[in-house]
XYZ file of C-alpha atoms in Angstrom:
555
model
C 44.601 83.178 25.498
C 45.420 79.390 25.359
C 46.341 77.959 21.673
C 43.190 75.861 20.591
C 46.023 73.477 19.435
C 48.565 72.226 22.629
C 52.123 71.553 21.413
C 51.288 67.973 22.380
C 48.241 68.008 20.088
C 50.641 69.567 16.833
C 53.465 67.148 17.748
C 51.209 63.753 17.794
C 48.759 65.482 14.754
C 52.598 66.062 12.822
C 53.870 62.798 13.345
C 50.745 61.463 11.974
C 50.866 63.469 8.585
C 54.906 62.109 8.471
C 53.779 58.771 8.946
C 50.695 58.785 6.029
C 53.329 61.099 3.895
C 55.931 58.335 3.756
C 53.126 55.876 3.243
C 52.148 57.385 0.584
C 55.167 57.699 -1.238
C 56.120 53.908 -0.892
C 52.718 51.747 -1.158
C 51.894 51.166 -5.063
C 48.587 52.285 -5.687
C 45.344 49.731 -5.361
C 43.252 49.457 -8.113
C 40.156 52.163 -7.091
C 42.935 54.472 -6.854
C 44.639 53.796 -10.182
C 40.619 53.907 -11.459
C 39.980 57.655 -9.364
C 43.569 58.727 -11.551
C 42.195 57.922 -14.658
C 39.232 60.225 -13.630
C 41.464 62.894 -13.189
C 43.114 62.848 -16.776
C 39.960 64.728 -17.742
C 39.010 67.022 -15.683
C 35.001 67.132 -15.300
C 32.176 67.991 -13.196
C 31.156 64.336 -12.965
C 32.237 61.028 -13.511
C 30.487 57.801 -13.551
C 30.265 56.451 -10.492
C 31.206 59.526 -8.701
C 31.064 63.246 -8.033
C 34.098 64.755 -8.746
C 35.879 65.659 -5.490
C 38.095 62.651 -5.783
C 39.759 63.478 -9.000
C 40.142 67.198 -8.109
C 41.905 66.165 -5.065
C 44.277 64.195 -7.523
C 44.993 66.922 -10.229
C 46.096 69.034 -7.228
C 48.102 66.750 -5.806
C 49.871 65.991 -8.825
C 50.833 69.755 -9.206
C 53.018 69.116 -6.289
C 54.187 65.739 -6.904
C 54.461 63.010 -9.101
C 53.453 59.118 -8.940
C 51.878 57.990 -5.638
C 52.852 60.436 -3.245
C 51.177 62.908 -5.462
C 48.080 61.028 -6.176
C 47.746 60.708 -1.923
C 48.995 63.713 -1.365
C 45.658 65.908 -0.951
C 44.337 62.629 1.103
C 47.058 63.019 3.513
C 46.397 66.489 4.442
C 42.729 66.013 4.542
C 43.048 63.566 6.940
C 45.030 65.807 9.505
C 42.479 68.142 8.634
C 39.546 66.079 9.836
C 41.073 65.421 13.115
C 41.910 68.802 14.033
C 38.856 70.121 13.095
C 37.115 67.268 15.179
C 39.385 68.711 18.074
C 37.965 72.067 17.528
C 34.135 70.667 17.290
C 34.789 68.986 20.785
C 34.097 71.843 23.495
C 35.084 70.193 26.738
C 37.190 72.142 29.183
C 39.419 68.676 30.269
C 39.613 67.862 26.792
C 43.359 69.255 26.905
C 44.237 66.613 29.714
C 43.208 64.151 27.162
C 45.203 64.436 23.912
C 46.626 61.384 23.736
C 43.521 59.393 24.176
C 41.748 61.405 21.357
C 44.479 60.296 19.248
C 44.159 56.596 20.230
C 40.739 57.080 19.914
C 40.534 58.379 16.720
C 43.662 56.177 15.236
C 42.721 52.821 15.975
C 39.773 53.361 13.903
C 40.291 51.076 10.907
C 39.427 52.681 7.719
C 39.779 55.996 9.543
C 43.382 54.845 9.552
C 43.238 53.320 6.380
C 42.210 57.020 4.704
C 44.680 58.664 6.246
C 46.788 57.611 2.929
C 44.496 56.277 0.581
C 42.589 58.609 -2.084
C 39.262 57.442 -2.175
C 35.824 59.297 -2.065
C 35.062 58.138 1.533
C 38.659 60.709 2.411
C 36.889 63.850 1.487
C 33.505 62.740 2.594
C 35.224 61.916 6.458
C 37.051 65.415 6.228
C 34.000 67.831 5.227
C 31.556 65.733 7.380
C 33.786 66.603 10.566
C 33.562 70.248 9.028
C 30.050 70.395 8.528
C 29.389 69.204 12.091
C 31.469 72.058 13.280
C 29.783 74.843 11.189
C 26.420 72.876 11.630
C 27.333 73.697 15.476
C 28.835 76.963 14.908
C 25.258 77.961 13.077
C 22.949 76.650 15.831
C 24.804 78.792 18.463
C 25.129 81.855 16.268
C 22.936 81.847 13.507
C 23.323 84.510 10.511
C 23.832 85.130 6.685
C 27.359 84.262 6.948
C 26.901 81.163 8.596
C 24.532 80.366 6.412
C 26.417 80.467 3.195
C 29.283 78.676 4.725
C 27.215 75.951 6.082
C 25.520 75.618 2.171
C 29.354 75.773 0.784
C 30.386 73.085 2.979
C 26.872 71.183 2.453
C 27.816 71.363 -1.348
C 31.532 69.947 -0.714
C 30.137 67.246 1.030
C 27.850 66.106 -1.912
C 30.669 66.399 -4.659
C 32.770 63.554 -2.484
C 29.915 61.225 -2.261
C 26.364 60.497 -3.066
C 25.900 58.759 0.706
C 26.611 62.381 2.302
C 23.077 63.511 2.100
C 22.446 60.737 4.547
C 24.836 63.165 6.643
C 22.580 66.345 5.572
C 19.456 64.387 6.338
C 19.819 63.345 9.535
C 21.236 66.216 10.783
C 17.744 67.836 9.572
C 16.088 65.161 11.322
C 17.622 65.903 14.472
C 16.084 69.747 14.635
C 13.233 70.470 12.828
C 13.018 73.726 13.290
C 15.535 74.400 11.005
C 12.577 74.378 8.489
C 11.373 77.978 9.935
C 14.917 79.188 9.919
C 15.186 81.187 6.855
C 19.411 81.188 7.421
C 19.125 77.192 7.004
C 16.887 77.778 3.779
C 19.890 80.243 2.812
C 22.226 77.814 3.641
C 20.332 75.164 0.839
C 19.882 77.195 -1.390
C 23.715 78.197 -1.917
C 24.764 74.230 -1.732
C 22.117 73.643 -4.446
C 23.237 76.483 -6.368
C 27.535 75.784 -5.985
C 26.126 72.134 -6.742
C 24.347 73.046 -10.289
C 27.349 72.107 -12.279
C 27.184 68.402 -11.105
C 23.406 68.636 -11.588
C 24.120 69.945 -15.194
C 26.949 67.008 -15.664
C 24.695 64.354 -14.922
C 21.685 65.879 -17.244
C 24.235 66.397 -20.112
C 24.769 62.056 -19.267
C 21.296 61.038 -19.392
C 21.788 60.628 -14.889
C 23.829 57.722 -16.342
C 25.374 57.685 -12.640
C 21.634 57.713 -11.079
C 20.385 54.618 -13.473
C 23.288 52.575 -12.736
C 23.192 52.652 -9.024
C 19.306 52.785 -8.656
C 18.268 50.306 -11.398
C 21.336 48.849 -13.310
C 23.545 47.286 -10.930
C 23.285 43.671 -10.273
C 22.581 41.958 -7.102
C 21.985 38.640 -5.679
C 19.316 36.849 -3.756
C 19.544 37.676 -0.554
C 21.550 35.772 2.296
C 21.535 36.287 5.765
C 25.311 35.296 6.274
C 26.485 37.483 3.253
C 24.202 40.644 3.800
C 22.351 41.216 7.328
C 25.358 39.263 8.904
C 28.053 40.859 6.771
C 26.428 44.393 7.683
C 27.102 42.858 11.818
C 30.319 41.968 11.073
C 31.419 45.224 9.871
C 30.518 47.459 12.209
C 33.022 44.818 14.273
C 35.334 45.702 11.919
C 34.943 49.474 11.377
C 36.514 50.026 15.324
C 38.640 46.342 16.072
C 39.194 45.177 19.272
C 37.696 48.742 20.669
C 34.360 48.387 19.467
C 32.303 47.175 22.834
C 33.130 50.351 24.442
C 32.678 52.536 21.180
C 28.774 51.118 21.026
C 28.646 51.376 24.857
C 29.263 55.003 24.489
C 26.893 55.085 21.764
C 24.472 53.580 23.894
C 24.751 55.396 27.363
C 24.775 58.828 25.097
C 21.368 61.067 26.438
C 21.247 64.110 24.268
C 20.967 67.271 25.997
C 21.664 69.775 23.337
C 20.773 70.269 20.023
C 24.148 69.305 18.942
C 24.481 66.191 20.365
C 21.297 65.457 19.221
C 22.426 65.690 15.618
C 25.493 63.327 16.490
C 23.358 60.666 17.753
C 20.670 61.325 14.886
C 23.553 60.833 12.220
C 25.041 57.985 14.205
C 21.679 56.032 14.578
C 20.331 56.902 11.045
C 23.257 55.842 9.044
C 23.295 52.079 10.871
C 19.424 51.785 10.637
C 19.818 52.942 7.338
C 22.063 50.686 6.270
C 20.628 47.395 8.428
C 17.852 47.906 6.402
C 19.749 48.336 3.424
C 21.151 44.567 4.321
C 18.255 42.718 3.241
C 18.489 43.957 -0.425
C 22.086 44.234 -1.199
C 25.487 43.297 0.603
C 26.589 46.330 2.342
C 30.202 47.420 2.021
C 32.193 48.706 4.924
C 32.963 52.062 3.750
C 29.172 53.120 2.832
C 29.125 53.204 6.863
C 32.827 54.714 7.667
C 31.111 58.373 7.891
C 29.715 57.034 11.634
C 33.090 57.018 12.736
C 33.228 60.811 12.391
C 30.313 61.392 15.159
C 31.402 58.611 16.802
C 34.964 59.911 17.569
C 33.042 63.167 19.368
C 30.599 61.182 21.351
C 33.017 58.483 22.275
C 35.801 60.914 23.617
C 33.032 63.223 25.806
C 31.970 59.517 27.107
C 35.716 58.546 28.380
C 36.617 61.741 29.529
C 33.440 61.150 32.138
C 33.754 57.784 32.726
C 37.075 55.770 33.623
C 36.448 52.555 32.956
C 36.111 53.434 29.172
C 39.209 55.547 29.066
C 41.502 52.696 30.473
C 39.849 50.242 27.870
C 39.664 52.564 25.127
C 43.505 53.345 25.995
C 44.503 49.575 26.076
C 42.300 48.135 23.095
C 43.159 51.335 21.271
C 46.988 50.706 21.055
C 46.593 46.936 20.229
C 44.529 48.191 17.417
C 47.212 50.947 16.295
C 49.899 48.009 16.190
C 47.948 45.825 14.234
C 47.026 48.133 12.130
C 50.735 50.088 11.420
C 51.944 46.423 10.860
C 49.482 45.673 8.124
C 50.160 49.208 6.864
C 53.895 47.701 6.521
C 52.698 45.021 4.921
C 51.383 47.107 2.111
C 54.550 48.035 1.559
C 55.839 44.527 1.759
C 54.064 41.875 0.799
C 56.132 38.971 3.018
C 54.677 40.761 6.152
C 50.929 40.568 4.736
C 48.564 37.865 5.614
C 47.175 37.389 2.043
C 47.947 39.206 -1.633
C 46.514 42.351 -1.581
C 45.931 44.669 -4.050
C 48.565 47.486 -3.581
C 51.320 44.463 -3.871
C 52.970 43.794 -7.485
C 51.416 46.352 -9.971
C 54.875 47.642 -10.874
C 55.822 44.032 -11.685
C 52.922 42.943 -13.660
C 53.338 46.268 -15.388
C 56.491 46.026 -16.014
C 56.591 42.568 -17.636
C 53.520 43.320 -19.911
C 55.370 46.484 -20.842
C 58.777 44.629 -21.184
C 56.923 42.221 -23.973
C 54.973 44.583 -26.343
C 56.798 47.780 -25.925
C 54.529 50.830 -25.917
C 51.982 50.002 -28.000
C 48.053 50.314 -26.980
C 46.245 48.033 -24.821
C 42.850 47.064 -24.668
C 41.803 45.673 -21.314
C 38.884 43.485 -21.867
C 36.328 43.848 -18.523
C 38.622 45.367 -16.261
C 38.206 49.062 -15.113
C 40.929 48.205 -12.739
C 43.755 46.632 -14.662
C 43.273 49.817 -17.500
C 44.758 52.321 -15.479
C 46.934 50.884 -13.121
C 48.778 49.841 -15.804
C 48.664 53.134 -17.777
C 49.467 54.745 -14.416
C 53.118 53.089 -14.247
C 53.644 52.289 -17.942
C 52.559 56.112 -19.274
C 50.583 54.206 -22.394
C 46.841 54.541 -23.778
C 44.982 52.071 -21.908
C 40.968 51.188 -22.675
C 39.080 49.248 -21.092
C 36.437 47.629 -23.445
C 33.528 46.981 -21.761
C 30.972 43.515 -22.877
C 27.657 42.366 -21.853
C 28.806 40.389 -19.260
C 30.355 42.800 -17.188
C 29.197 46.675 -15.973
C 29.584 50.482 -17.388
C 31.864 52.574 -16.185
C 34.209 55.677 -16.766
C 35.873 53.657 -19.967
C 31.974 53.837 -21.243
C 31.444 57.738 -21.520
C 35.093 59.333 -22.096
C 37.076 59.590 -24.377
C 39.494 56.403 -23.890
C 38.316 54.695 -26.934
C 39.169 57.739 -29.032
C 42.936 56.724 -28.125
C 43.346 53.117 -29.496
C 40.868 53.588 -32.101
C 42.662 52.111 -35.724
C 46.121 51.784 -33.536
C 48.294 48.324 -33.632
C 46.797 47.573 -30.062
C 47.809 44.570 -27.333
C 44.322 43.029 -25.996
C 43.629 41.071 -23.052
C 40.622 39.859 -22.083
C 39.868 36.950 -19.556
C 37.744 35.023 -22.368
C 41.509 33.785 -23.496
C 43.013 30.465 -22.322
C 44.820 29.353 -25.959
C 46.868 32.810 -26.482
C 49.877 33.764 -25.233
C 50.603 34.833 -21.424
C 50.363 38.768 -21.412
C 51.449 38.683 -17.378
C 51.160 36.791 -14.276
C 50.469 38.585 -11.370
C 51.833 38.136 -7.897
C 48.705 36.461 -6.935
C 49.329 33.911 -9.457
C 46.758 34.806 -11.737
C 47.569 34.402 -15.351
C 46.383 36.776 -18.475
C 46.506 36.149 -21.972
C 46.516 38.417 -24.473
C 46.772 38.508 -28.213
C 47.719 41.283 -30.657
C 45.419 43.368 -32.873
C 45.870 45.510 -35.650
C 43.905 48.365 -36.750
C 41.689 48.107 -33.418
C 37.838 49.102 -34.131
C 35.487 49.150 -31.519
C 31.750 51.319 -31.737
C 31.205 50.549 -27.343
C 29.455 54.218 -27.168
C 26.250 52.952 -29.879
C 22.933 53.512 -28.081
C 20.403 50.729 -28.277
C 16.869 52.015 -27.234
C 13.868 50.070 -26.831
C 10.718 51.980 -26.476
C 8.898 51.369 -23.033
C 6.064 48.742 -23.579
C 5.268 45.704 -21.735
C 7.376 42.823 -23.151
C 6.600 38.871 -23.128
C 8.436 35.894 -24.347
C 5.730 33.991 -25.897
C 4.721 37.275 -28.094
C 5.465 37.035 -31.504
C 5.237 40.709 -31.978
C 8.348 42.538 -33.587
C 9.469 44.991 -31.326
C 11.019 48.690 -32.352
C 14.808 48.975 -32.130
C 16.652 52.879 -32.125
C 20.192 52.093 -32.871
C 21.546 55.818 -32.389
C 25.881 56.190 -33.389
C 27.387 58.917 -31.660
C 30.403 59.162 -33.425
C 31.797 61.505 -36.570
C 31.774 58.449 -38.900
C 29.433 56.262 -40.839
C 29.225 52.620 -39.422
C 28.743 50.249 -41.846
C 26.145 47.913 -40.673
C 28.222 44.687 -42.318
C 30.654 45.257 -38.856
C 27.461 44.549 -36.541
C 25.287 41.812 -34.847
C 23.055 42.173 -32.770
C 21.752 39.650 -29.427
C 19.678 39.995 -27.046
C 21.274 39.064 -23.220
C 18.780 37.304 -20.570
C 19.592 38.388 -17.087
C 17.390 36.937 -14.017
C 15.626 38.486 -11.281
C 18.811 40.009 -10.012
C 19.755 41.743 -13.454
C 22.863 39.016 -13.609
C 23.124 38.190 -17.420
C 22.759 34.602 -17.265
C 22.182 33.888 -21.504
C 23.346 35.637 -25.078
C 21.390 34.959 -27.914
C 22.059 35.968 -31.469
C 19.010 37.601 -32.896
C 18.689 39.307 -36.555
C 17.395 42.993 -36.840
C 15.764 44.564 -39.480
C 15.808 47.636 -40.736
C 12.545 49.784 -41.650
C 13.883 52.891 -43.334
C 14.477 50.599 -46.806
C 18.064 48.700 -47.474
C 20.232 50.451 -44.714
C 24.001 49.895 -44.927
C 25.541 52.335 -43.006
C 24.734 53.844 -39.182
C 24.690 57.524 -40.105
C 26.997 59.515 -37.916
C 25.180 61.361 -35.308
C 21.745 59.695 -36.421
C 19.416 57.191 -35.191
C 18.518 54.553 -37.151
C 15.347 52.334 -36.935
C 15.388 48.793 -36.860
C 12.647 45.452 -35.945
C 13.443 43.050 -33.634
C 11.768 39.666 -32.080
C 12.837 38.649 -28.850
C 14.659 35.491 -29.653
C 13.630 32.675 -27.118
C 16.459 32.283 -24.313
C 17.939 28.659 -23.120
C 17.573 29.654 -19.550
C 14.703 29.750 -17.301
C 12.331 32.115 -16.513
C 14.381 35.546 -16.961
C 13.758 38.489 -15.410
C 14.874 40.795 -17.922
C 16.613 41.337 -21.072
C 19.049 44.343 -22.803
C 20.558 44.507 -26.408
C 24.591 44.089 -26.960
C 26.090 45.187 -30.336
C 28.992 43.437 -31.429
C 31.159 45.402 -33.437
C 34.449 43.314 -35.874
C 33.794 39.860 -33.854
C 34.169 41.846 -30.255
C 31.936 40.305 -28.203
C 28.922 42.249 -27.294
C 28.610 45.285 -25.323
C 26.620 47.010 -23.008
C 24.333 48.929 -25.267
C 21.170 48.855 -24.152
C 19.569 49.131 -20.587
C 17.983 46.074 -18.513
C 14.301 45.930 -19.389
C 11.891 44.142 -17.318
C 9.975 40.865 -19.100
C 6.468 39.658 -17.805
């Protein structure tokens, strides 16, 4: 019986593997991945912008070793992973005369490339989409109770990477229906849902904190054509280079004529149209629509295995693409060789000359999620990042962090400074001042609730303010203000006002620990125009104020 895997295959697949290892190992980390580290300090079910496959793949990796290699490591193998198991979904019986075009196929792909190395959610999401289109396949041709709770097992993997994989799940569904009167495919969700109850638990224990923020809490813009629907064009450009006219050709001349290929197309189609709709509310990133690349690499090789013209142009195009793309991959290594400063270039130098100035003291990263742990990542100090009103939640908002610098000698930066020292310049050429701080105080995790009610500016009315403190200790009120932040249509705060609260229980001068405490408010009246909505920020010891409340809608 022939190997399912030619020596060929194994030889190119290897050298691939060598080639992301030793990337790897010497590209510094960019600043998602320093972020996805932090995540992995403490271990959860959830995080806040994420399910947690990202930061499990990083505590493993870091078993086995240490700094970047270790926090790429699991990456690296998963990406191997995808493309052999994409081999094994592809049931051709010329496919074997074909290796090395499946490999420039596959490899010129940009950010297929790209997470061959890099740990990011969109690497687990590629690797168990390619394996839930084989079992998917597997199950259609054989269907039983086995299949059934591997396909829900793999169904659940796929949803702790990434929230955007049940657009996978979906449109898969789509593409047979019938699935709802097999009672193996209702097997099949009901395991996923039940492997995926701890993530479903996480997020209730966090008030869906991860839910609000990307339904209702992030910000946008007004939309433009050239920076959304255009953008969204230009990207799927970029998602394939210079091999992209015969990638959509493929697409294109594809007829379905089973129920699997059906499902490719389905998930192919459904994720653009998704997403081109998507384009006239918000810009749309590049790696939201990477997973197309996965049925895209199946329907694309069957296509140039039939037809010669695409093979010699896929072939060609392909290894232009694979040079550019292994020379910027040097670049990341080097930054001479790079076209522009990119993020994986200087971290150990910043770090290092911050480091080399205050010692190993605390710092307090002021609106920056990304400068936090990078620079507790090569420095091996407590890092927090101390989140205000004009910036966004995130990780730094619901763990522990704070607990670390709390009443420590701390280093802050912040980019509000211009008159303090310089903390670091960066290779970029961006400078950041910092200042020192002793006995560091900061009360980020006090709730501000509003109750729901319909809210107008010219109202006189005093409004009901729930200041709940989450934290062991008494606050004493004489540390707080209070302000209400304006934000427009687009929930961008656009105006701060100071406002004075009052409280109704009596003369309170303390925030009981673990109690809410109710106050009065009016809504001061803003300096801007016409706002769309407005939150409450507590500022705590002359911080500026934080994200405390959420965005409430004014008539």
């Amino acid at each position: 019986m022939p190997s399912k895997f030619p020596k060929i295959f194994l030889y190119l697949l290897g050298a691939i593997l060598a080639i992301n290892l030793l990337q790897a190992h010497f590209t510094e980390l960019i600043f998602d991945e320093a972020y996805y580290w932090h995540y992995a300090q403490d271990m959860a079910f959830g995080y806040f912008d994420h399910p947690p496959m990202v930061a499990w793949m990083i505590r493993a990796g870091c078993l086995f070793f240490e700094g970047e290699l270790g926090v790429r490591f699991i990456s690296c193998l998963f990406s191997v992973a995808t493309l052999a198991t994409l081999w094994l979904t592809i049931d051709h019986p010329k496919k074997n005369d074909f290796i090395p075009h499946f490999f420039i196929l596959a490899f010129s792909m940009t950010l297929l490339n790209a997470y061959g190395f890099f740990t990011l959610p969109d690497t687990p999401l590629l690797f168990f989409t390619a394996l839930f289109l084989l079992v998917y396949k597997r199950f259609t041709e054989k269907p039983s109770a086995l299949a059934g709770i591997f396909l829900g097992l793999v169904m659940a993997a796929l949803m702790y990477s990434k929230y955007h994989a049940v657009l996978v799940i979906v449109f898969v569904l789509l593409s047979n229906l019938k699935l709802l009167t097999n009672k193996y495919a209702w097997l099949a969700v009901a395991v996923s849902l039940l492997a995926y109850l701890p993530h479903f638990l996480w997020l209730y224990q966090n008030n869906f904190i991860s839910i609000k923020y990307h339904l209702f809490e992030r910000p946008n813009d007004a939309y433009r054509f050239d920076k959304y629907t255009l953008g969204f064009l230009v990207n799927l450009v970029a998602l394939f280079g210079l091999t992209f006219p015969w990638v959509y050709r493929a697409l294109f001349k594809t007829r379905p004529k089973d129920t699997f290929t059906r499902a490719l197309v389905f998930l192919t189609y459904g994720v653009l149209l998704f997403f081109f709709v998507s384009s006239f509310n918000r810009r749309v990133q590049t790696q939201w629509i990477i997973v197309v690349s996965i049925p895209l690499v199946i329907l694309v090789f069957y296509h140039l295995i039939k037809d010669v013209k695409t093979r010699k142009w896929i072939f060609r195009m392909g290894l232009i693409n694979i040079a550019v793309l292994l020379y910027l991959r040097l670049g990341l290594v080097i930054p001479a060789l790079f076209p522009v400063h990119y993020e994986s270039h200087g971290n150990k130098l910043w770090t290092g000359e911050l480091k080399s100035k205050i010692g190993d003291i605390p710092v307090v990263f002021e609106n920056t999620y990304r400068l936090a742990p990078m620079y507790a990542f090569y420095r091996d100090v407590p890092t927090y990042s101390l989140n205000n009103i004009n910036y966004r939640q995130n990780q730094y908002s619901i763990d522990e962090s704070e607990r670390t610098v709390q009443h420590r000698n701390v280093y802050y930066v912040s980019p509000f400074m211009t008159n303090e020292e310089v903390a670091f310049t960066n290779l970029k050429g961006d400078i950041y001042y910092g200042k020192y701080i002793e006995n560091f105080e900061s009360f980020r995790k006090l709730r501000a609730y509003v109750k729901p009610k319909t809210f107008t500016l010219s109202s006189e009315e005093e409004h009901l303010l729930q200041v709940y403190n989450p934290y062991d200790t008494d606050i004493d009120l004489s540390k707080l203000k209070f302000a209400v932040g304006y934000l427009n249509d687009y929930k961008r705060i656009k105006d701060i006002i100071p406002m004075s609260v009052r409280p109704i229980d009596g003369k309170i001068v303390v925030l009981k620990s673990n109690d809410t405490t109710n106050f009065t408010f009016k809504l001061p009246k803003p300096k801007m125009k016409d706002p769309g909505y407005f939150r409450i920020g507590i500022s705590e010891n002359g911080l500026r104020y934080g994200l405390n409340g959420n965005s409430i809608k004014l008539e």
